[in-house]
Amino acid sequence: MKELAGRLAAVDPDAGAAVTVITYFDRLAESRAGLEALVRGAAVLAGCPARLADPERRVRLRVEPDGRRADSEDAPGPGWPCAPLVPGGPPALWLERAGAPGTSVVDAVILERASAAVRAVLDRTRGRAPAPPVDDPALVETVLDAGAPLPARLHAARSLGLDGAGPDARVRAVAVADGPARIVADGRALPAAGRMGVGPAVAVEDLPRSWDAARTALRFTSDGGGQEPERPVVHADELGDVALLAALVVPGAEPAADVRAVEAAAADAPWMLRTLHAVASTASLRAAAGEINVHHSTLQDRLTHAEHLLGWSVRTPQGRFRLHLALTMRHLTRSQ
């Protein structure tokens, strides 16, 4: 490798220097060098101070180009060449090359090799960092595509940093209304993105299955318009076999007879839909009256009128189940 670096340097100095950098960090990695040795190597090779900062794992160190450690709490310069520890993550390794118009080829190779080696040491000694936000639409689309070859999906997952949480990590696909697909690590907060269907937690290779379930769950969400209860986030895990209804009810198709009955009743009175939803979603008629803020006797009068229009009683368990089913199918008919 040293001979190759010499030959390349005679033709292209940057290429020869890049090979030297690669060889140097490969040797450090093989010897299981520590963080300070890796940052020192970056500083010596670059000929300027190098610093590492990973607040989540409480790591902060800085080394001068002569090899002396000289930590600093100062903020990194905005123009310094830098690299993240995981794809898509925040900068964590800097070369303090002030005034440089851009990152040179050699600096880029130093940062790439040093950050990879630092990440390996931190993962081994201090645990893996949380996965970065997953927001590259093209890569996310590949990971979620069941028709894409598994190697292509796994490669896209690595590019997104999804392999950074270990082989036992679980992730969820998130379908967002009027927005790009998202992927979140299981247990982490969901993005603030309006109506969302959340798929089950799965291994990375099973994300297409989570995505299918997330898209189904999205159809059960509601923004509260049209007198429907607001339900901005629906988890596929919580739907159970109710999710099977989504496969039976095609958006825009001719509605079933009970759905048509609900539509006719809704057109008769402005309070109808809200009242029917309250009856279907609460534990008792008294609770339903409280939900829509009317007296119990007023609710009874409304239900008598509603039952006349619907053609069945909604005061029995069977009737309420039928009503709940009709309301759900009505929603699915209108959802995309």
Coordinates of C-alpha atoms in Angstrom, one line a residue:
M1 CA 0.0 0.0 0.0
K2 CA 2.9 2.4 0.7
E3 CA 4.3 1.6 -2.8
L4 CA 0.9 2.3 -4.3
A5 CA 0.6 5.6 -2.4
G6 CA 4.0 6.6 -3.7
R7 CA 3.1 5.9 -7.3
L8 CA -0.2 7.7 -7.0
A9 CA 1.5 10.7 -5.5
A10 CA 3.7 11.0 -8.5
V11 CA 0.7 11.2 -10.7
D12 CA -1.9 12.9 -8.4
P13 CA -0.7 14.2 -5.0
D14 CA -4.2 14.2 -3.6
A15 CA -4.8 10.6 -4.6
G16 CA -1.5 9.5 -3.0
A17 CA -2.3 11.4 0.2
A18 CA -5.8 9.9 0.3
V19 CA -4.4 6.3 0.1
T20 CA -2.0 7.2 2.9
V21 CA -4.9 8.4 5.0
I22 CA -6.9 5.3 4.4
T23 CA -3.9 3.1 5.3
Y24 CA -3.2 5.1 8.5
F25 CA -6.8 4.8 9.8
D26 CA -7.1 1.1 8.8
R27 CA -4.0 0.5 10.9
L28 CA -5.4 2.4 13.9
A29 CA -8.7 0.5 13.6
E30 CA -6.9 -2.9 13.5
S31 CA -5.0 -2.0 16.6
R32 CA -8.3 -0.9 18.4
A33 CA -7.0 2.6 19.0
G34 CA -8.9 4.8 21.3
L35 CA -10.7 8.1 20.6
E36 CA -7.8 10.4 21.5
A37 CA -5.5 8.4 19.1
L38 CA -8.0 8.7 16.3
V39 CA -8.6 12.5 16.8
R40 CA -4.8 12.9 17.1
G41 CA -4.3 11.1 13.8
A42 CA -6.8 13.4 12.1
A43 CA -5.0 16.5 13.4
V44 CA -1.6 15.3 12.5
L45 CA -2.6 14.2 9.0
A46 CA -4.5 17.4 8.3
G47 CA -1.9 19.7 9.8
C48 CA -4.5 21.6 11.9
P49 CA -6.4 21.0 15.2
A50 CA -9.1 18.4 15.2
R51 CA -12.0 18.1 17.6
L52 CA -14.7 15.6 18.5
A53 CA -17.9 16.4 20.2
D54 CA -20.7 13.9 20.9
P55 CA -22.9 15.5 23.6
E56 CA -25.3 12.5 23.8
R57 CA -22.4 10.2 24.9
R58 CA -20.6 13.0 26.8
V59 CA -17.5 12.9 24.6
R60 CA -15.5 16.1 23.9
L61 CA -11.8 16.3 23.0
R62 CA -9.5 18.4 20.9
V63 CA -6.0 17.7 19.7
E64 CA -3.4 20.1 18.2
P65 CA -1.5 19.2 15.0
D66 CA 1.6 18.5 17.1
G67 CA -0.3 15.8 19.0
R68 CA -1.0 17.6 22.2
R69 CA -4.4 17.4 23.6
A70 CA -6.0 20.8 24.2
D71 CA -9.7 20.6 24.9
S72 CA -11.9 23.6 24.2
E73 CA -15.5 24.6 25.0
D74 CA -15.6 27.1 22.2
A75 CA -18.2 26.6 19.5
P76 CA -16.9 25.2 16.2
G77 CA -16.3 27.6 13.4
P78 CA -19.1 27.8 10.8
G79 CA -16.7 27.2 7.9
W80 CA -14.6 24.3 9.3
P81 CA -14.7 21.0 7.4
C82 CA -16.8 18.6 9.4
A83 CA -18.5 15.2 9.4
P84 CA -21.3 13.4 11.3
L85 CA -20.8 10.2 13.1
V86 CA -23.9 8.7 11.5
P87 CA -25.5 9.5 8.1
G88 CA -27.9 12.3 8.5
G89 CA -26.7 13.2 12.0
P90 CA -25.3 16.5 13.3
P91 CA -21.6 17.3 12.7
A92 CA -19.4 15.7 15.4
L93 CA -15.9 15.8 14.0
W94 CA -14.2 19.0 12.8
L95 CA -10.9 20.1 11.3
E96 CA -10.1 23.6 12.4
R97 CA -9.0 24.8 9.0
A98 CA -10.1 28.4 9.2
G99 CA -10.6 30.4 6.0
A100 CA -10.8 27.3 3.7
P101 CA -13.2 27.9 0.8
G102 CA -14.3 24.3 0.9
T103 CA -13.4 20.8 2.0
S104 CA -10.4 19.4 0.0
V105 CA -10.2 15.9 -1.2
V106 CA -7.7 14.9 1.5
D107 CA -9.7 16.6 4.3
A108 CA -12.8 14.8 3.1
V109 CA -11.0 11.4 3.3
I110 CA -9.6 12.2 6.7
L111 CA -13.0 13.1 8.1
E112 CA -14.7 10.1 6.5
R113 CA -12.2 7.6 7.8
A114 CA -11.8 9.2 11.2
S115 CA -15.5 9.5 11.8
A116 CA -16.1 5.9 10.8
A117 CA -13.4 4.7 13.2
V118 CA -14.6 7.0 16.0
R119 CA -18.2 5.7 15.5
A120 CA -17.0 2.1 15.8
V121 CA -15.1 2.9 19.1
L122 CA -18.1 4.8 20.6
D123 CA -20.5 2.0 19.6
R124 CA -18.2 -0.6 21.2
T125 CA -17.4 1.3 24.4
R126 CA -20.3 3.7 25.1
G127 CA -23.3 2.2 23.3
R128 CA -24.9 3.1 20.0
A129 CA -26.2 6.6 19.5
P130 CA -30.0 7.0 18.8
A131 CA -30.8 6.7 15.1
P132 CA -30.8 10.1 13.3
P133 CA -34.0 11.4 11.8
V134 CA -34.9 9.5 8.6
D135 CA -36.0 12.0 6.0
D136 CA -34.4 11.2 2.7
P137 CA -37.6 10.6 0.5
A138 CA -35.8 8.5 -2.1
L139 CA -34.1 6.2 0.4
V140 CA -37.2 5.9 2.5
E141 CA -39.2 4.9 -0.5
T142 CA -36.7 2.2 -1.3
V143 CA -36.7 0.8 2.2
L144 CA -40.5 0.6 2.3
D145 CA -40.9 -0.9 -1.2
A146 CA -41.8 -4.6 -1.0
G147 CA -41.0 -4.9 -4.7
A148 CA -37.4 -3.7 -4.2
P149 CA -34.7 -6.5 -3.8
L150 CA -33.8 -7.1 -0.2
P151 CA -30.1 -6.1 -0.8
A152 CA -31.2 -2.8 -2.2
R153 CA -33.5 -2.1 0.7
L154 CA -30.8 -3.0 3.3
H155 CA -28.3 -0.8 1.5
A156 CA -30.8 2.1 1.6
A157 CA -31.4 1.4 5.3
R158 CA -27.7 1.6 6.0
S159 CA -27.5 4.9 4.1
L160 CA -30.3 6.2 6.4
G161 CA -28.5 5.1 9.5
L162 CA -31.2 2.5 10.4
D163 CA -28.5 -0.1 11.1
G164 CA -27.0 2.1 13.8
A165 CA -29.3 0.8 16.5
G166 CA -28.2 -2.8 16.3
P167 CA -29.6 -6.0 14.9
D168 CA -32.4 -6.3 17.5
A169 CA -33.7 -2.7 16.9
R170 CA -37.3 -2.2 15.8
V171 CA -38.6 0.6 13.7
R172 CA -42.0 1.8 12.5
A173 CA -43.2 3.1 9.2
V174 CA -45.4 6.2 9.5
A175 CA -47.9 7.2 6.8
V176 CA -48.6 11.0 6.8
A177 CA -51.6 12.6 5.2
D178 CA -50.3 15.0 2.5
G179 CA -46.7 14.3 3.4
P180 CA -43.8 12.0 2.8
A181 CA -43.4 8.6 4.5
R182 CA -41.5 8.6 7.7
I183 CA -39.6 5.9 9.7
V184 CA -39.1 6.2 13.4
A185 CA -37.3 4.0 15.9
D186 CA -39.7 2.1 18.2
G187 CA -40.2 4.1 21.4
R188 CA -39.2 7.4 20.0
A189 CA -41.5 10.4 19.6
L190 CA -43.6 10.7 16.4
P191 CA -43.1 13.6 14.2
A192 CA -45.5 16.5 14.4
A193 CA -47.1 16.0 11.0
G194 CA -50.9 16.2 11.3
R195 CA -52.9 13.0 10.6
M196 CA -50.7 9.9 10.8
G197 CA -51.1 6.1 10.5
V198 CA -48.4 4.3 12.5
G199 CA -47.3 0.8 11.5
P200 CA -46.2 -2.0 13.9
A201 CA -42.6 -2.1 15.2
V202 CA -40.6 -4.5 13.0
A203 CA -37.1 -5.3 12.0
V204 CA -35.6 -3.2 9.2
E205 CA -36.1 -5.8 6.5
D206 CA -39.8 -6.1 7.4
L207 CA -40.6 -2.3 7.0
P208 CA -42.7 -2.9 3.8
R209 CA -45.1 -4.8 6.0
S210 CA -45.2 -2.0 8.6
W211 CA -45.7 0.5 5.8
D212 CA -48.8 -1.4 4.4
A213 CA -50.3 -1.4 7.9
A214 CA -49.4 2.3 8.4
R215 CA -51.3 3.3 5.2
T216 CA -54.3 1.3 6.3
A217 CA -54.2 3.0 9.8
L218 CA -54.1 6.4 8.1
R219 CA -57.5 5.7 6.5
F220 CA -59.0 5.5 10.0
T221 CA -57.7 8.9 11.1
S222 CA -59.8 12.0 11.2
D223 CA -59.1 15.7 11.6
G224 CA -62.5 16.2 13.3
G225 CA -64.2 17.8 10.3
G226 CA -67.6 16.8 9.1
Q227 CA -68.8 16.3 12.7
E228 CA -66.6 13.3 13.1
P229 CA -64.6 12.8 16.3
E230 CA -61.0 14.0 16.0
R231 CA -58.6 11.1 15.7
P232 CA -55.3 12.5 14.2
V233 CA -53.1 9.4 15.0
V234 CA -54.0 5.8 14.6
H235 CA -51.7 2.9 15.4
A236 CA -52.2 -0.2 13.4
D237 CA -51.5 -2.3 16.5
E238 CA -54.6 -0.9 18.1
L239 CA -56.9 -1.6 15.2
G240 CA -56.7 -5.4 15.3
D241 CA -59.0 -7.1 12.9
V242 CA -61.0 -3.9 12.4
A243 CA -58.2 -3.1 9.9
L244 CA -59.7 -5.8 7.6
L245 CA -62.6 -3.5 6.9
A246 CA -60.2 -1.2 4.9
A247 CA -59.7 -4.0 2.4
L248 CA -63.5 -4.4 2.0
V249 CA -64.4 -0.7 1.7
V250 CA -63.0 1.0 -1.4
P251 CA -62.9 4.8 -1.3
G252 CA -65.5 6.3 -3.6
A253 CA -67.3 2.9 -4.1
E254 CA -71.1 2.5 -3.8
P255 CA -71.8 2.6 0.0
A256 CA -73.5 -0.3 1.8
A257 CA -77.1 -0.1 2.8
D258 CA -76.4 0.9 6.4
V259 CA -74.0 3.5 5.3
R260 CA -76.7 5.0 3.0
A261 CA -79.1 5.0 5.9
V262 CA -76.6 6.9 8.0
E263 CA -76.1 9.4 5.2
A264 CA -79.8 10.0 4.9
A265 CA -80.1 10.5 8.6
A266 CA -77.2 12.9 8.7
A267 CA -78.9 15.0 6.0
D268 CA -82.0 15.3 8.1
A269 CA -80.6 17.2 11.1
P270 CA -77.4 19.1 11.8
W271 CA -76.9 17.4 15.1
M272 CA -77.4 13.9 13.8
L273 CA -73.8 12.7 13.0
R274 CA -72.3 14.1 16.2
T275 CA -75.0 12.4 18.2
L276 CA -74.6 9.0 16.4
H277 CA -70.8 9.1 16.9
A278 CA -71.3 9.9 20.6
V279 CA -73.6 6.9 21.0
A280 CA -71.3 4.6 19.1
S281 CA -68.1 5.5 20.9
T282 CA -69.2 5.9 24.6
A283 CA -70.0 3.3 27.2
S284 CA -73.5 4.4 27.9
L285 CA -76.3 6.7 26.7
R286 CA -75.7 8.9 29.8
A287 CA -72.0 9.2 28.8
A288 CA -73.1 10.0 25.2
A289 CA -75.3 12.8 26.5
G290 CA -72.4 14.2 28.4
E291 CA -70.1 13.9 25.4
I292 CA -72.3 16.2 23.3
N293 CA -73.4 18.3 26.2
V294 CA -77.2 17.7 26.1
H295 CA -79.7 16.5 28.7
H296 CA -80.4 12.8 28.9
S297 CA -84.0 13.3 27.9
T298 CA -82.9 15.3 24.9
L299 CA -80.7 12.5 23.7
Q300 CA -83.6 10.1 24.1
D301 CA -85.7 12.2 21.8
R302 CA -82.9 12.5 19.3
L303 CA -82.4 8.7 19.3
T304 CA -86.1 8.1 18.7
H305 CA -85.9 10.3 15.6
A306 CA -82.6 8.7 14.5
E307 CA -83.9 5.2 14.9
H308 CA -86.9 6.0 12.7
L309 CA -84.6 7.3 10.0
L310 CA -82.0 4.5 10.3
G311 CA -84.5 1.6 10.5
W312 CA -82.9 -0.1 13.6
S313 CA -82.5 0.5 17.3
V314 CA -79.2 2.0 18.5
R315 CA -80.0 1.4 22.2
T316 CA -79.1 -2.3 22.2
P317 CA -75.6 -3.8 22.1
Q318 CA -76.3 -5.3 18.7
G319 CA -77.7 -2.0 17.4
R320 CA -74.8 0.1 18.6
F321 CA -72.4 -2.4 17.1
R322 CA -74.2 -2.0 13.8
L323 CA -74.1 1.7 14.1
H324 CA -70.4 1.7 14.9
L325 CA -69.7 -0.5 11.9
A326 CA -71.8 1.7 9.6
L327 CA -70.0 4.9 10.8
T328 CA -66.6 3.3 10.3
M329 CA -67.5 2.1 6.8
R330 CA -68.8 5.6 6.0
H331 CA -65.5 7.1 7.1
L332 CA -63.5 4.5 5.0
T333 CA -65.6 5.2 2.0
R334 CA -64.6 8.8 2.2
S335 CA -60.9 8.3 3.1
Q336 CA -58.0 7.8 0.7

